[in-house]
Each structure stands twice: as structure tokens, then as C-alpha cells.
Amino acid sequence: MRLHSPDDLKTLQAELCNNGHWTGRTLIIPAGTCGRASGANDLIRKAREELLRGEFAHLIRVRVTGCHGFCETEPSILVEPDGLFYPRLKPADVGRLVEATARGEIVEDLVWLDRETGARIPHQRDVPFFKKQRRTILSRSEQVDPEDIDSYLRNGGYSALLKALEGGDPAWVLQEVKSSGLRGRGGAGFPTGVKWEMLAKQPSTQGKFLVCNADEGDPGAYMDRSILEGNPHSILEGMLIGGYATGATDGIIYVRNEYPLAIKHLHIALEQARGLGLLGENILGTGYSFDIQVVQGAGAFVCGEETALIRSIEGQMGEPRQRPPFPIQSGIHGRPTSINNVETWANIPIIIEQGAEVFAETGTEHNSGTKIFSLVGKIRNTGLVEVPMGITIREIVHEIGGGPVGNAEIKAVQTGGPSGGCIPASRFELPIDYDGLAKAGSIMGSGGMIVMDGHTCVVDVAKYFMGFLKDESCGKCFTCRKGTQRMHEILDDITQGRGTHDQLDLLEELALVVKDTTMCGLGQTAANPVLSTLRYFRDEYLAHIDQQRCPAGVCKPLITFSINENCSGCQACAKACPADAIYGERKQRHTIDTSKCIKCGTCRSVCKRDAVEVA
Amino acid sequence: MNGMVSLTINGLVVSVETGMTVLEAARFMGFPIPTLCHMDGLSPYGACRLCVVEIGEAPRARLVSSCTYPVEEGLIVRTASRRVIRARKMILELLLASCPQSKIIQDLAAAHDVQQQRFRQEYEDCILCGLCVRICEEQMMAKAIGFRNRGEKRSIGTPFDLHSDECRLCGACMYVCPACQLRCTYTEPEKAVCGGCANLSPPCIEKEPFDDMMCNMTPCVACEIQKD
Amino acid sequence: MEAVVDEREVVAIVDRHNAQCGGLIATLEEVQTVYGYLPERALRVVANITDHSLVDVYGVATFYRSFSLRPRGRNHVCACLGTACHVRGAPMVVEELERRLGIRAGETSADGEYTLETVNCLGACALGPIVVVNGTYHSKVEAASVKKLLKKTQPEAARLASEPKVAVSSL
């Protein structure tokens, strides 16, 4: 059923709202990749079974959506319209949950339990993780079924596109995006409106490209995956608006192939949008033509870099090239190209809908809107958090994140992935925005926020990033290829207890040259993890060098495992030890044979009495 | 469109044709810039990073490879600023640490007063400058060899490391290679920096066996001579 | 274990993707889906019928991590080594997997049963460490739970063993 005019679309939206209007309750089950990995599929099946069994279909519906963000607690269920949040469910819990919901009741023992106060918190909006968030984008993932365009339309989907098309003035759209102050969410923070303005000025005789960069290579960041899986139409709508504003003719979504569910949902969404005539020739009879193609990545972090991405789209090795010329002037096959991040695209329909002024009310000066961070690592409440720009790190880590997991103190957060740096706990009052983070020696990046505690060794983390980068470097620039290799070599020496002060000086010298001389962003920022950990945690490096000691207890050659007097002799560790290195009588304190010990940590993880020590 | 562009190199205002690279402009004016992966007649690649120069003004001044950077109106270039020299010396240290037996690299190091190499010594035969790949593709129109893999595993060779049907045994790749062109025979493993080498003849003719060199021709002319 | 390449099949795959952007990469991805890896013969066919030289095709095939030029085992075990997984102990999990399977990451066991690979981030960071076995995601894996995890794959090994080694395309 093709739509031939803006009025057709409005009629369809109205129909869906009226006919699809549901007065009962809905069980919303997040089933993104995380959800499915945690058992959401079983929950969905059980929920549907229970609805049939109890004949509750006239009272309750099930909506399967993408990620909601509180991944730590999945599989979970959200009850609409009450806003009840049921975390960490087992299939066995579903029966009584469904029955209670049918009666309009809350199942007390299944809702959120606040560890500090012991209180039960049934409503999502009151749960600490959600309370301080501003879930402009993520809340939409709760409302739509990603495999059904009707669900998107019913929730106001494609209204922003309508507004743009009916206005009839691409310049107005450009101005709105500029006034909103939206900055690229991929990491660099370049003003999106300015970029689009430059693209609009380019000639389109041979075509102009808009690209959605869904490569999301930063390890630890997965907000783009969540948006693509949970609300793919928001990206399509954003790109349609962008195409209209800039005169672009073709859209490409470059997704990394490690995201199969996102790719699947994108293809479904594209097919449905085309079917309605929202993509293709003469959209809604306005004369505007635009279509989008999905191009898959093939496992290369460097392809997140603009010029490498372009080469990958062209079917070549992902080697970056020098700029100028910039992609806006000469991109895919030499044509003007604007590359924007997934989250940037997701913000576009919101800006057009709400208006630039309202959008700019959130955030700080020069940093408007919200940002989604993936809060992972050694933190209690792991997941995706959407917060207004300007919120402090402390608020995110302690109030939303719930503080440390285990008994070690949080000592730093790492932002910006392999291109970023760490911010120590002493600077957690720092408000998060592009400029603030840059001053502290890190970058916003795509939004990965990895929490590190006393059991995380910063030298090990720096070495990890360097290992990652030397593997992902395209290898063209001598300084990047050899530089990352040699920096990794030195860091390896330090973690093995062979490091010297001369090497530390050499590491810093080399880091600065690699930063200065490499052609693309990967090499230019490769030194950041090293330089920022040296800046804030030099003493940890020195402990490795001067005392051959790893304060965090991580670097294997420098630690020994031993069993203390807490040991009850239960033999759990001895049985679990893959190297047969633990011996002892039952009910007697056990001993670890350090000559056999491979330091895998299995004994520590199975011990229930905190009897394994690492020093 | 052949207009003229005016830029400042080392304080000197110069006027050159559009389309020139900063490297060409600087050399034209007599300013020396070292290069390894550059060769007139081949497209510029920008792999070795030796030709970096500083452009722009503080606080936005940055280093770019002059062989690939086109001249711009009003551009400010410094070919030997402190930042540039520091970069070049470190690059040469890294080169010596990987490929000490190349006379070209040794000479460059000596010319830049590089007295030491502080990394773990390696003996690689290839610095991945890509001259061989480019000459094979652009001048010999054969495209028999190319880059494979990435990062530290990046290498140059024929597809599948098998004999290539496209290779015409012209020897151009060997001719341009800075690593095997002029090979230092005075190599003491403990000393990365060579004192002064007078060897000028291609070492593969004298060296035996020939196995640890990067050569893409099987058999090669030198091998044939050696057999006689 | 080397696959027998059906040339017409490869030509059909090329035709499907040739016109679009990123065509070469999409072509190779489909070839790999069909054969489990990229056979030399298939790459030569691709080079012959497209504008790409064999050097370029081989370069692209070796540049991208997700391509394999060697046949893979019947069971594909993939461990995530992203930052979030790393700080939660993923390296220990990988070591344990290497120990139990008797191979290093990137290798295939001699009997052709298992291929062990690592990936730099799967994007399921909240549930790390993650190990994907034959497409199924396992979350919060510890070194201690590797043994049980691998045991679960045995039935899959038996099931896959009964399927033909070269997947005949039904497209």
C-alpha cells in the first residue's frame, strides 16, 4: 500500500492510532542482542504461553522490543502504562507476574530492591539507574516494535519527515539543525549543521552521499547497536530529513558485521519503508527521491575513520588517506559525502519534531542535547545511560551506576575507547561535555565509559589498548605500525617486571612522535591511553618498574596466589584448578603450589570464603 | 586550471603552480626534505612519514607528510622546526631498529645526527614503503605484487605467495627497494648504527645464501649470475 | 577439508553484488557464508570476472578480520576481547579455551572440530565476558565455566557433523 502524498501518511498515522489504540496493559520485553543472550527468548515464550493459558489476551499484550539500556538486569519486563519495572526474571516468575498484571496488581518480591535501604521500588522512573537519565532516545526503543513500521508510525514516527517536507524549504531544515547545536556523536563533536551546510553547497550532478557510520568499533561501546536494533526507523527518518536538507541523493548505512540482529532489523525496516513509498523515487509525491543501502563491514576498527570507511564502501582495503580533500568535497567515488554517527542521526527527527530551541535547552552551552554512554566494567549497574550533557562523572558512576561492584574502590573511568584516556576518581566532579573531557586529557569518543577499580591495573589497560591498536592499524604509516608495536613492546616489558626508567622516557617520547606524525585519527590518538595513564597514575608504572610489583594484582609475572586462614578446606578450589596446583586435606587449610600455578584466577572465583589472596 | 599559489616556506614567500605538493615546492626552493617512500614518477604515498613538515600556526600547527599535501594559498610551512626534527630523528631510530642493514637508512640517520637506537633490534628486510608495489603497478603496468594483511602483519608479496603470471621478471621492484638496494655488509648485530659503509654493489650478487631477502622474482637475474 | 568450488555459483554471487557500493566485500562475505571460508579458487574467479585485480582481491581478503582463507572447523568458538570484557577477565577465559581445545586463538583443531577465534568487540559489553559458540551468545563466562560451556557444544558438533561439509547454495 503505497503512500502518494503527505496527507496519505497523515491518514495512515491517524488510522493506526485509532484502530491500534490499546487500553489494556502491555508487557514490554527487551530482546536486543543482550536480552537474547540473557534468556529473553525464554521469557517471551513463557509470557505468550501464560497469556494463552489464562486467556488474558483481551487484557494484556506482549511487545518485543530492542534494548532498553539496563542490560545488567535482563531479561526484564516493563509493564505499560503503569511503568512497572521487573528486573532479572526467570521463566518461572512469569506465571504469577502475568496473573498479577491481569488483576492490576504489583508483584512486590519481583520489583527492584534497593540494596542500601532495603526498600522495594516498583516504578521504573524511581529506580536509581533510570532516575537521573534523560531518556529522549532510549525511551523510544521501549515504545516501538523494531520489526513493524506500523508501531513506529503509531508513535509519531515519520512526523518529523512530514514537517520537513511540508515546510518545502530545505534551508529551514538546515537552519534548525544548526541552531540546535547538535554536535557529531561519533566522537569528534563537529557541529552537524555546519557539516550539512557544506554538503548542501556542493554540486550534486553526479550524486551526493549521506552515510550513517554504524561501524561502532570502540570496544565497550554499543549504543549504536542498541538504536539500530531497537529503533531502526529513527535512523531512516533522520537520513531522509538529511537528504532533503542537503540535496543528497543516496544514503548508505555502513554496519559492522558483528551486529547481525541490527543488520536484520535494518533490512526489515528498509523493505517496509520502501513498500510504503517512504524511500525511493518521488517520496510522498513531493518530487524528492532518496534511497538507502546497507553495506556491511568485515571486521576492521580503522574503517570507523571517515576516509577508511569511504574506501571500504568502495570495496577496497580500509586505508585512510590524507585530508584535504575532505569527504564533503570528494568522498565515495569522488562524490561529496557527509558521514554521521548513528546517534547523531537518531537526534535529527527529535530536533525537527521538538524544534531547535527546545532541543538546545538540554545540555550546556556549546554542548546541547543528551548523550548515550555505555557504562560498563567494574560497576554495579551496567548498561546504556542517556544523560544531558554537563552531568558530572560522579553522578553517572555513583548515582546512576550504583557505585563499585565488589569491595574495591572505583579509581578511574576510561572514555573514548582506544582513542581516549582515563579520568581518575579525583576528577569525577568534571561535567561531561566535549570540551571538558578534552581538557582532562581524554575525549568523548562514541560514548564508551569503562569503569576501573582497585583491581584494574592501568599499565595492563594501556597495554591492552596498544595491543588492540597494533592489530587494528592499517599498517600504512610507518610511525603508526611500528610505533604501536614498539609501545606495546615497552608496556609488555613493564608488565613483566623488566621495565626501566629509560624505557618509560622512551615510551613518552615515542608516544608524542606517533601522535604528531601519523596521518589518520587512529595513529594520532593511539598514544592517548598511554599518555593519560602516565599523567594520572605514574606511581603505578613506577611500582612495576622499581618494585616489580603490580598494585592491582593483575600482571601475572608480578603476582602470587596464596590461600589465607579463611580457608575452610572445602576443596572447591582444588577441584576447579585446571593446573592441579592446589592441595590439602579436607577441612584443612589448603595450599597453592606456586610452581604449578598458572594464575588463571579460577580458585579465587570459586572460593566462597574470600580465602584466596593475590599479592 | 594552472594558476599560481603563494605560500610561505621557512619564512620565505614563494609562488608556485597549483597542483604541486609541498615537497615539490620546498625542494624547488632548495630546502632539503628527506624521503624514503617517495620517487619522482610514482604517485606519492605518504607511508614513511620522513617528509613531515609543520604547517599552520600555533596552537593549531600540525605535522603532515609534505609528499601528499597539495600547496594552498597562504599556507605557512616550516621544514625544519623543532617538532619536525624531533619527529624525523625518532622515525630514523625506529627505522634503524628494524632495518639496520639498509645503507640508505644508515646514511639518512648519519645525516640527521642519530647516534643511537633504543629499541629491541630487529632485522627486517622490508619497511613497507610500497615503492615496489607502485612501480610494478604504475610504471610496469603489471600489478603482480601488493599489500596483504594489516597492522604489524602487513607485508608485500604475490597473491597466495605463489608464482605470479603477471610478473615479467623486470627487476624494477628490486631496483627501487631502499632496503635491498644498497645493503650494508658491515653489520655487527650489537651495533645498530654503522660507522661508514663503502659498499656499493647489490649484495645479493655476493651474498649467499640468498634466502633472507625480500625478492619477488623467482629465479632472479642475480641468482642466474651467481649460478655461473 | 578444502572445499570444492562451484564456479557458476561464484559468478552468480558476483553478479548479485557487483553493481552496488562495497560490492567486493559483500561478494566475499557471501562466498564465505557458502564455503565457510574463502577458497583460493573462488578468489581467482572473482578477480577474473570483475575489474579488480587478483592483488586487490587478495589484499581485501586478507585485510579484513572476518575473512578466513583457511577452512574453519565444524564448531566456531568466538571469544570477545573488548575492553569491558577484558577488565572482567576475558583473557583468562581465552587462555582456558586454548587449554581445553588444545589450539591457540586463530587456529583450527587438527580433527577439524573446532575453530577458536577472538573478536575485538561484539557489542554486548554489559554481559561480558562473552563467548559465541556457533552463533549462540554465552554471557558472563568465567574460566571456571568454560568446561561446561564446551560440553554443551557436543550435541551441536554431532548435528553439524551429519551435514554436508560444503554447503550447497539453495539461493
CSV table of C-alpha atoms in Angstrom, one decimal, chain A residues 33-34 37-38 71-72 209 217-222 225 252 256-260 293 295-300 302-303 312-319 332-333 376-379 382-383 450-451 456 460-461 464-465 468 471-472 474 556 578 598-600 602 605-606, chain C residues 17 19-26 29 32 52 55-56 58-67 80-89 91-93 95-96 99-100 118-128 130 135-140 142-145 147:
chain,number,residue,atom,x,y,z
A,33,THR,CA,21.4,-9.0,21.4
A,34,CYS,CA,22.0,-8.7,25.2
A,37,ALA,CA,21.9,-13.7,25.4
A,38,SER,CA,20.4,-13.4,28.8
A,71,CYS,CA,21.4,-4.6,30.3
A,72,GLU,CA,22.6,-5.9,33.7
A,209,PHE,CA,26.1,10.7,-0.4
A,217,GLY,CA,34.4,-0.2,16.6
A,218,ASP,CA,35.2,1.2,20.1
A,219,PRO,CA,35.3,-1.9,22.3
A,220,GLY,CA,33.0,-1.2,25.2
A,221,ALA,CA,30.5,1.0,23.2
A,222,TYR,CA,27.3,-0.5,22.0
A,225,ARG,CA,23.8,-1.3,18.2
A,252,ILE,CA,24.4,4.3,2.9
A,256,ARG,CA,29.8,-3.7,11.2
A,257,ASN,CA,29.1,-7.4,10.5
A,258,GLU,CA,29.4,-8.3,14.2
A,259,TYR,CA,25.9,-6.9,14.6
A,260,PRO,CA,23.7,-9.5,12.8
A,293,GLN,CA,21.5,0.8,1.1
A,295,VAL,CA,26.8,-2.0,3.4
A,296,GLN,CA,28.4,-4.5,5.8
A,297,GLY,CA,31.8,-4.1,7.4
A,298,ALA,CA,34.1,-7.0,7.6
A,299,GLY,CA,36.0,-6.6,10.9
A,300,ALA,CA,38.2,-3.6,10.8
A,302,VAL,CA,40.1,1.5,11.3
A,303,CYS,CA,37.0,1.6,9.0
A,312,SER,CA,35.7,0.2,2.5
A,313,ILE,CA,32.4,1.3,0.9
A,314,GLU,CA,34.2,1.4,-2.4
A,315,GLY,CA,35.2,-2.2,-1.9
A,316,GLN,CA,38.9,-1.6,-1.1
A,317,MET,CA,41.2,-2.2,1.9
A,318,GLY,CA,40.3,0.3,4.6
A,319,GLU,CA,43.4,2.5,4.3
A,332,ILE,CA,32.7,7.9,-2.2
A,333,HIS,CA,33.9,7.6,-5.8
A,376,VAL,CA,30.5,-1.0,31.7
A,377,GLY,CA,33.3,-2.6,33.6
A,378,LYS,CA,33.6,-2.7,37.3
A,379,ILE,CA,30.3,-1.0,38.0
A,382,THR,CA,25.9,-1.9,33.8
A,383,GLY,CA,24.1,-0.7,30.8
A,450,ILE,CA,34.7,1.8,31.2
A,451,VAL,CA,34.8,1.8,35.0
A,456,THR,CA,42.3,-3.0,37.4
A,460,ASP,CA,47.7,-3.6,31.8
A,461,VAL,CA,44.9,-1.4,30.4
A,464,TYR,CA,45.6,-3.9,26.2
A,465,PHE,CA,44.7,-0.8,24.1
A,468,PHE,CA,44.3,-3.6,20.1
A,471,ASP,CA,46.3,-5.2,15.4
A,472,GLU,CA,43.8,-2.8,14.0
A,474,CYS,CA,46.0,-0.5,8.7
A,556,LYS,CA,50.9,-12.3,36.1
A,578,PRO,CA,42.9,-26.5,35.8
A,598,ILE,CA,49.1,-20.6,36.1
A,599,LYS,CA,47.4,-17.7,37.8
A,600,CYS,CA,44.1,-18.1,36.0
A,602,THR,CA,39.6,-19.8,38.9
A,605,SER,CA,36.2,-17.1,41.7
A,606,VAL,CA,35.0,-20.3,43.2
C,17,HIS,CA,26.7,-7.6,-5.7
C,19,ALA,CA,26.6,-3.1,-9.1
C,20,GLN,CA,26.4,-1.8,-5.6
C,21,CYS,CA,28.8,0.0,-3.3
C,22,GLY,CA,31.1,-2.2,-1.4
C,23,GLY,CA,30.4,-4.9,-3.9
C,24,LEU,CA,33.6,-6.7,-3.5
C,25,ILE,CA,33.4,-7.0,0.3
C,26,ALA,CA,29.7,-8.1,0.1
C,29,GLU,CA,31.1,-12.2,2.6
C,32,GLN,CA,32.4,-17.2,2.9
C,52,HIS,CA,39.5,-6.0,-9.6
C,55,VAL,CA,46.3,-8.5,-6.0
C,56,ASP,CA,43.4,-6.3,-4.8
C,58,TYR,CA,43.7,-10.9,-2.2
C,59,GLY,CA,44.5,-7.7,-0.4
C,60,VAL,CA,40.9,-7.2,0.7
C,61,ALA,CA,40.5,-10.8,1.7
C,62,THR,CA,43.5,-10.6,4.0
C,63,PHE,CA,42.9,-7.1,5.3
C,64,TYR,CA,39.5,-7.7,7.0
C,65,ARG,CA,39.4,-9.8,10.1
C,66,SER,CA,36.2,-11.6,9.5
C,67,PHE,CA,37.5,-13.3,6.3
C,80,CYS,CA,35.2,-11.3,22.8
C,81,LEU,CA,38.3,-9.3,23.8
C,82,GLY,CA,36.7,-5.9,24.1
C,83,THR,CA,37.7,-3.6,26.8
C,84,ALA,CA,34.7,-4.3,29.0
C,85,CYS,CA,35.2,-8.0,28.7
C,86,HIS,CA,39.0,-7.5,29.2
C,87,VAL,CA,38.6,-5.9,32.6
C,88,ARG,CA,36.2,-8.6,33.6
C,89,GLY,CA,38.7,-11.3,32.9
C,91,PRO,CA,42.0,-13.1,28.7
C,92,MET,CA,41.7,-15.8,31.4
C,93,VAL,CA,38.7,-17.2,29.5
C,95,GLU,CA,43.5,-19.0,27.9
C,96,GLU,CA,41.2,-21.6,29.3
C,99,ARG,CA,44.0,-25.0,27.0
C,100,ARG,CA,40.8,-27.1,26.7
C,118,THR,CA,38.8,-13.8,19.1
C,119,VAL,CA,37.0,-10.6,18.2
C,120,ASN,CA,37.8,-7.1,19.3
C,121,CYS,CA,34.2,-6.3,20.4
C,122,LEU,CA,30.9,-7.9,19.9
C,123,GLY,CA,28.9,-5.0,21.4
C,124,ALA,CA,27.3,-6.9,24.3
C,125,CYS,CA,29.5,-5.2,26.8
C,126,ALA,CA,27.2,-5.3,29.7
C,127,LEU,CA,27.3,-9.1,29.8
C,128,GLY,CA,30.9,-9.7,29.4
C,130,ILE,CA,31.1,-13.1,26.1
C,135,GLY,CA,26.1,-18.2,16.8
C,136,THR,CA,24.8,-18.6,20.3
C,137,TYR,CA,25.8,-16.0,22.8
C,138,HIS,CA,27.0,-17.1,26.2
C,139,SER,CA,27.3,-14.3,28.8
C,140,LYS,CA,29.4,-13.7,32.0
C,142,GLU,CA,34.4,-17.3,33.6
C,143,ALA,CA,37.5,-19.5,33.3
C,144,ALA,CA,35.7,-22.0,35.6
C,145,SER,CA,32.6,-22.3,33.4
C,147,LYS,CA,34.4,-26.7,30.6
